[in-house]
Coordinates of C-alpha atoms in Angstrom, one line a residue:
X1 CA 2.9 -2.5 -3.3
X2 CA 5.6 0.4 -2.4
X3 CA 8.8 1.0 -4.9
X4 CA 10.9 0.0 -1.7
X5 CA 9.4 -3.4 -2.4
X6 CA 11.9 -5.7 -3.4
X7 CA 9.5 -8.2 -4.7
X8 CA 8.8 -6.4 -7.5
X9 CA 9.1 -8.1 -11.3
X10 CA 11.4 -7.0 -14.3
X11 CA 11.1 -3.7 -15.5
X12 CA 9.3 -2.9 -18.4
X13 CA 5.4 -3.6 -17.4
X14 CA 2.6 -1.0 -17.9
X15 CA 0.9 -1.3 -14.8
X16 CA 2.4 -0.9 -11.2
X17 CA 0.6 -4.2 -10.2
X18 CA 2.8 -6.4 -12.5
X19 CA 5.7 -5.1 -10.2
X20 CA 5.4 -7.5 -7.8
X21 CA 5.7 -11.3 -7.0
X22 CA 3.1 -13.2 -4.2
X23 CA 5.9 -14.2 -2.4
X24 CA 6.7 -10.5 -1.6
X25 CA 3.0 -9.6 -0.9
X26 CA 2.6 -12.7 1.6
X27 CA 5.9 -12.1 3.4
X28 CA 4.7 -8.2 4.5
X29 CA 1.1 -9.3 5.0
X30 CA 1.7 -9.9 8.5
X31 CA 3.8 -6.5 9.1
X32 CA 0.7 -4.8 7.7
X33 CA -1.8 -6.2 9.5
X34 CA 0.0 -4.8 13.1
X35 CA 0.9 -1.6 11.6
X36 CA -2.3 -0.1 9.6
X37 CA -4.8 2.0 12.1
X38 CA -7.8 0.1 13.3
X39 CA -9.2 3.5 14.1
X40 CA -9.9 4.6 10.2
X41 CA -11.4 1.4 8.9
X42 CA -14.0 1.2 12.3
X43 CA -14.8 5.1 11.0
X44 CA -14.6 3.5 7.8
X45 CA -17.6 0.6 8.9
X46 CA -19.4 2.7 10.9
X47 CA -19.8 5.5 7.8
X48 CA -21.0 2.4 5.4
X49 CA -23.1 1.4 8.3
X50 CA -25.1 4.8 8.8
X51 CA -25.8 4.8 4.9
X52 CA -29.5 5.5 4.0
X53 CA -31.3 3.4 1.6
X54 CA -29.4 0.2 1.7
X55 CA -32.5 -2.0 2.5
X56 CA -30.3 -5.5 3.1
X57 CA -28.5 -4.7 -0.1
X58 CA -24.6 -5.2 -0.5
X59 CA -22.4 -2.7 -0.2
X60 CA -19.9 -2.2 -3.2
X61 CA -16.3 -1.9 -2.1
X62 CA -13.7 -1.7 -4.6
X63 CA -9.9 -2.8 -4.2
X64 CA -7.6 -1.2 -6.7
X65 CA -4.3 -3.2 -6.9
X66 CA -5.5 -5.9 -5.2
X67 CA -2.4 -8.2 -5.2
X68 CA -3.3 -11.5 -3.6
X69 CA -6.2 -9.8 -1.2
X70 CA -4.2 -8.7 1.8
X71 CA -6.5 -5.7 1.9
X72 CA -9.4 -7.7 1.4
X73 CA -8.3 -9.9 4.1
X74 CA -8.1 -7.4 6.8
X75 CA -11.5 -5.5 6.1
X76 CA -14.2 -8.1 5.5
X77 CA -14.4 -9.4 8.5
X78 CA -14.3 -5.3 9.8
X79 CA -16.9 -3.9 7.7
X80 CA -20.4 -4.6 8.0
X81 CA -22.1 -6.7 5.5
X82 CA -23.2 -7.8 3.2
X83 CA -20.2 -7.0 0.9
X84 CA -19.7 -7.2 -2.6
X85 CA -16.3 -6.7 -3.7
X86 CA -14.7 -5.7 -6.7
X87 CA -10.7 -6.9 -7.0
X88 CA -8.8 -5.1 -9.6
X89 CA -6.0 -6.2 -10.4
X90 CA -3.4 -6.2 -13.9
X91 CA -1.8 -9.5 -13.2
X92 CA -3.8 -12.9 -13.9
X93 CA -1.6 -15.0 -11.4
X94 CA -2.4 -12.5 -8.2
X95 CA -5.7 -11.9 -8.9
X96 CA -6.4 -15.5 -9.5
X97 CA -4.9 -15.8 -5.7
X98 CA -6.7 -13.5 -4.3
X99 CA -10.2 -14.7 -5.6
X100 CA -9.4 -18.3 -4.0
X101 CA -8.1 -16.7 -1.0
X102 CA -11.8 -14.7 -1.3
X103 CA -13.7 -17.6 -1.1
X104 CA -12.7 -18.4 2.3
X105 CA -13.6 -15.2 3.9
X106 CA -16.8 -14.1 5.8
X107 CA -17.7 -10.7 6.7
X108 CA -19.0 -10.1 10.4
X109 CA -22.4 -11.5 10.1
X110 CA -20.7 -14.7 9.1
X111 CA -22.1 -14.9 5.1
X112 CA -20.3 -15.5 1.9
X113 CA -18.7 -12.7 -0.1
X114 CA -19.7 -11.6 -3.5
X115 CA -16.7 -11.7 -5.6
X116 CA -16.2 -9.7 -9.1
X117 CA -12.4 -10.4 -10.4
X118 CA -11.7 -7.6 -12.8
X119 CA -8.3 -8.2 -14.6
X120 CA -7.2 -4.9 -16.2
X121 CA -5.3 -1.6 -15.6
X122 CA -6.0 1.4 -13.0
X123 CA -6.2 3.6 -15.9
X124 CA -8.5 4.9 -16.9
X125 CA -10.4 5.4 -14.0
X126 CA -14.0 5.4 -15.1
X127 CA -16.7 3.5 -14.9
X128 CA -15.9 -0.4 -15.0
X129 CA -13.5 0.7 -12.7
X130 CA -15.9 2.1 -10.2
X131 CA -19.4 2.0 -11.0
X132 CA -21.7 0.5 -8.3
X133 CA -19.1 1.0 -5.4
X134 CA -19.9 2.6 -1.9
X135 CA -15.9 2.2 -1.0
X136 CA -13.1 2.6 -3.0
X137 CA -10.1 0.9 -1.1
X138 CA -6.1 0.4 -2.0
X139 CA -2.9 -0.5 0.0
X140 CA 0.4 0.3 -0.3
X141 CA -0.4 1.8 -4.3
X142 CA 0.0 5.2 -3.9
X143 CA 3.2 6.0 -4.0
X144 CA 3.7 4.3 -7.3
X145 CA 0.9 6.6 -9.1
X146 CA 1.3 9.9 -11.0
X147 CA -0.2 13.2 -9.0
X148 CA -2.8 13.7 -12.6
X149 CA -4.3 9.7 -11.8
X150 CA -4.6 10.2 -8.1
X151 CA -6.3 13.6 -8.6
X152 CA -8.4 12.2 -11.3
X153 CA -9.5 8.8 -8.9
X154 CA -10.2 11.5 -5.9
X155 CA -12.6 13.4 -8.3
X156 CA -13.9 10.7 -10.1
X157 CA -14.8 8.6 -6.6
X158 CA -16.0 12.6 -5.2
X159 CA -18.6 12.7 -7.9
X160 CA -20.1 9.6 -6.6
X161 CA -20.5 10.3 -3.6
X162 CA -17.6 7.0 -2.9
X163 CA -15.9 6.8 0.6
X164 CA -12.2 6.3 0.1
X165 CA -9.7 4.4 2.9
X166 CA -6.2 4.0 1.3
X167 CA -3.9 2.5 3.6
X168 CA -0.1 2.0 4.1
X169 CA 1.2 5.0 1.5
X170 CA 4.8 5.5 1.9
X171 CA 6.2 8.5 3.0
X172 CA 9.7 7.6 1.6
X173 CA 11.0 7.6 5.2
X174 CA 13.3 4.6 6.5
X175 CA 15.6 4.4 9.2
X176 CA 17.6 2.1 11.0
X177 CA 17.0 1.0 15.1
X178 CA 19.3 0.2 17.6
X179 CA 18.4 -2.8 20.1
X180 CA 16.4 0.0 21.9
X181 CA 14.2 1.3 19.1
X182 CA 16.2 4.6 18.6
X183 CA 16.4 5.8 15.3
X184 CA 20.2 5.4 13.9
X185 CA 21.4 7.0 10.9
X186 CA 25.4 7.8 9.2
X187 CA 26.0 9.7 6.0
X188 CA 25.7 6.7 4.0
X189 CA 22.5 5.5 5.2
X190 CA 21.3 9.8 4.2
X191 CA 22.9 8.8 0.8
X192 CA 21.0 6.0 -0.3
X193 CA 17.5 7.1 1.1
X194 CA 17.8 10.1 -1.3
X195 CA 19.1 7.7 -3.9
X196 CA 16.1 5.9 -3.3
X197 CA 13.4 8.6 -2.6
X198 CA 14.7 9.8 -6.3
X199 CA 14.5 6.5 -7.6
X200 CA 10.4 6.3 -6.1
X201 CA 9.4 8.9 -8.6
X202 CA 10.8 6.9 -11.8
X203 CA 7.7 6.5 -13.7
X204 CA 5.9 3.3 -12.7
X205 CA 3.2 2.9 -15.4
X206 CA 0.9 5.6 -14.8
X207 CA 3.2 8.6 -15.3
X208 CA 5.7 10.4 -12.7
X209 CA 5.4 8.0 -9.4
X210 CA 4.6 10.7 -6.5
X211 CA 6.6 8.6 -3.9
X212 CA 6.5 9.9 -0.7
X213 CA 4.7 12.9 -1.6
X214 CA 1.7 10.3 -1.9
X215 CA -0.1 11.7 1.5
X216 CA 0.2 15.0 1.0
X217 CA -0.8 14.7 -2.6
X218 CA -3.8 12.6 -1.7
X219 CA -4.6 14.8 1.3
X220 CA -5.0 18.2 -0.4
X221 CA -6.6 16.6 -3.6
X222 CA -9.5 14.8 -0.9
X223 CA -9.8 18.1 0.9
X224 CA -10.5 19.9 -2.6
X225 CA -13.4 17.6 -3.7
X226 CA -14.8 18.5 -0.4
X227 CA -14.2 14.9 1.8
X228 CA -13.9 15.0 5.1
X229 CA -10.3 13.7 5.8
X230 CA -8.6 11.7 8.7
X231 CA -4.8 10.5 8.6
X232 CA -2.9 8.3 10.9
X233 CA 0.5 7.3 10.8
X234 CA 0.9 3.7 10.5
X235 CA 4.9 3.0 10.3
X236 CA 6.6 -0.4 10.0
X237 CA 8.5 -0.9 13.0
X238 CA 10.7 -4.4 13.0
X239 CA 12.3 -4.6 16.2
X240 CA 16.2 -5.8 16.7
X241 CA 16.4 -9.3 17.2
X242 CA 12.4 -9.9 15.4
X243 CA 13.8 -13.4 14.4
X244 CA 10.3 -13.8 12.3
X245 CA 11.1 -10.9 10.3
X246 CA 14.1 -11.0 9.3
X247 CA 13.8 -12.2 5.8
X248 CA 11.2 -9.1 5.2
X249 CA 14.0 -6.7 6.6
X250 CA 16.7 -8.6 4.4
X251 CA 14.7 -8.0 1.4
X252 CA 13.9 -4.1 2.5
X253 CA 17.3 -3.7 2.8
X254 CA 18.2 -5.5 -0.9
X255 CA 15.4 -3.7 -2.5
X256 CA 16.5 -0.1 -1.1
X257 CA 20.3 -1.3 -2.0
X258 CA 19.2 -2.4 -5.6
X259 CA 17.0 1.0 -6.1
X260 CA 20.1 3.2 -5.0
X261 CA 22.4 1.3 -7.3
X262 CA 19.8 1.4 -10.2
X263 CA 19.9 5.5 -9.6
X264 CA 23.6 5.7 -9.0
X265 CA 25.7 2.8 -10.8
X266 CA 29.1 4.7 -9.9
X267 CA 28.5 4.1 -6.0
X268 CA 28.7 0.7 -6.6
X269 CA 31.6 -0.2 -4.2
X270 CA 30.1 2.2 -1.7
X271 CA 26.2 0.8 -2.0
X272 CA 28.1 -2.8 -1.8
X273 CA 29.6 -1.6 1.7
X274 CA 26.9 -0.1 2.8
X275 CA 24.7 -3.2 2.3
X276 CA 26.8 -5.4 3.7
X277 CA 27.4 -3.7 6.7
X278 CA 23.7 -3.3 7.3
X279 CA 22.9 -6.7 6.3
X280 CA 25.3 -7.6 9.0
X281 CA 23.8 -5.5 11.8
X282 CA 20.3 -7.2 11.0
X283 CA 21.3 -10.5 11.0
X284 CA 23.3 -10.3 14.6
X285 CA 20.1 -9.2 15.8
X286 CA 21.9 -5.5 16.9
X287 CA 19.6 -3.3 14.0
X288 CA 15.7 -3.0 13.7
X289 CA 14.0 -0.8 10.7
X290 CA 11.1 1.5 10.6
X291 CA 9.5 2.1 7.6
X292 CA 7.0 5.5 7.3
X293 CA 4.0 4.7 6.1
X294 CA 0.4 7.0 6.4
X295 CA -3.4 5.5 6.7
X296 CA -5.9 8.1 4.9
X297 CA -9.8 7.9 5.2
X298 CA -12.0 10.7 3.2
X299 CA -15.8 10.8 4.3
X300 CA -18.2 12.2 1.4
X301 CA -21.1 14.5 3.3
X302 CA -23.9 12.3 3.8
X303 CA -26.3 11.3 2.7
X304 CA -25.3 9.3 -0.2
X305 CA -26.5 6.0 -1.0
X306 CA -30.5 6.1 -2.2
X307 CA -29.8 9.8 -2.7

């Protein structure tokens, strides 16, 4: 649920979660499958795995922002069971989604999930948010949050003794490719990403958005509470000519043109060039994107669970 996501609903919602429509979330599903690190969520399940104490018992994973369960998607079938998830989630329509989409899931073993659907907002983070949870998980929310509620979720999850995997977190880096993947930029492409990187730290609904500053942020506040941290880069990479993507890159494109032009009305004739140029280049197959995105995992000390 980035701020370059164009699928995102009218302004004035309290919650970044509102932001954005199921359309949006389903069309990048696929792009974020291929692109988060497969590494950090098998450290992820082998960590849950080595917990003492379980005795057959479920492990508690919590999903903040859940959308329509992308996240939930990709790691039930990765982590071992049996799993008992918490979605959190503001809005009614994507949480209902993502509760159906639930009950077709299994986790490795093959057995059911336990499903809790928790409609409310990410603040405050206490203990309906997070009680009973071994895993605190969340995709593509960070960059939307302030630096005071990711600090406070890092210390609050730390105190329990909670693993954390937060996957896809912007870095506020984009880039056009040629038809050879090399990165192509002009001075009005450097225009509207700082229009846009300014525009990511507008105030989402949970104070100053820390845009791409999320890893960092995130990183330093883990390292304090005394988690062991790993990070992989996990960019977006839609190739020139990726016929299957191209209404995900059309969007990227409209939702970075329509962030710029929010921050900057007086560019309009220029952002209108710009986009349209672009658009162009995508559509005759001769420009790709990259998007920079970061996959974070932060190991509490065992032991934990039973402890």
């Amino acid at each position: 649920m980035n701020a370059h996501d164009p699928g995102r609903l009218p302004a004035g919602t309290t919650s970044p979660q509102e932001h954005f429509s199921a359309d949006w979330l389903s069309l990048r599903q696929r792009l974020d499958s291929r692109s988060r690190s497969h590494c950090l969520t098998g450290l992820a399940a082998d960590w849950l795995a080595a917990r003492p104490g379980t005795h057959g018992s479920p492990y508690g994973i919590v999903d903040l922002g859940c959308g329509t369960g992308s996240n939930l998607s990709f790691l039930a079938p990765r982590l071992p069971g049996p799993q008992r998830w918490r979605l959190v989630d503001h809005d009614p329509g994507l949480l209902a989604l993502a509760r159906r989409h639930a009950a077709t899931l299994r986790d490795p073993s093959g057995d059911r999930l336990a499903i809790e659907a928790r409609c409310r907002d990410l603040s405050p983070v206490d203990d309906s948010l997070l009680e009973g949870a071994d895993l605190v998980v969340a995709s593509a929310l960070f960059d939307l949050v302030s630096r005071s509620w990711a600090e406070t979720l890092v210390a609050a999850s730390a105190a329990r003794q909670q693993a954390l995997l937060f996957t896809l977190s912007v870095d506020s880096d984009w880039a056009f490719l040629d038809v050879t993947g090399k990165r192509l930029e002009d001075v009005d492409d450097i225009a509207v990403r700082a229009l846009f990187q300014a525009h990511q730290r507008r105030d989402k609904g949970l104070g100053p958005a820390l845009g791409g500053q999320a890893p960092a942020v995130l990183t330093a506040a883990m390292t304090a509470a005394g988690y062991r941290v790993e990070s992989a880069a996990t960019p977006w990479h839609l190739a020139a000519g990726e016929r299957e993507l191209l209404p995900l890159a059309e969007q990227l494109l409209q939702g970075w043109h329509d962030a710029a032009l929010e921050q900057a009305p007086e560019e309009q004739s220029r952002l209108e060039r710009w986009h349209s140029r672009r658009l162009a280049g995508l559509a005759a197959g001769e420009l790709g994107l990259t998007v920079g995105h970061r996959d974070m995992l932060a190991l509490p000390p065992l032991p934990a669970r039973g402890a």
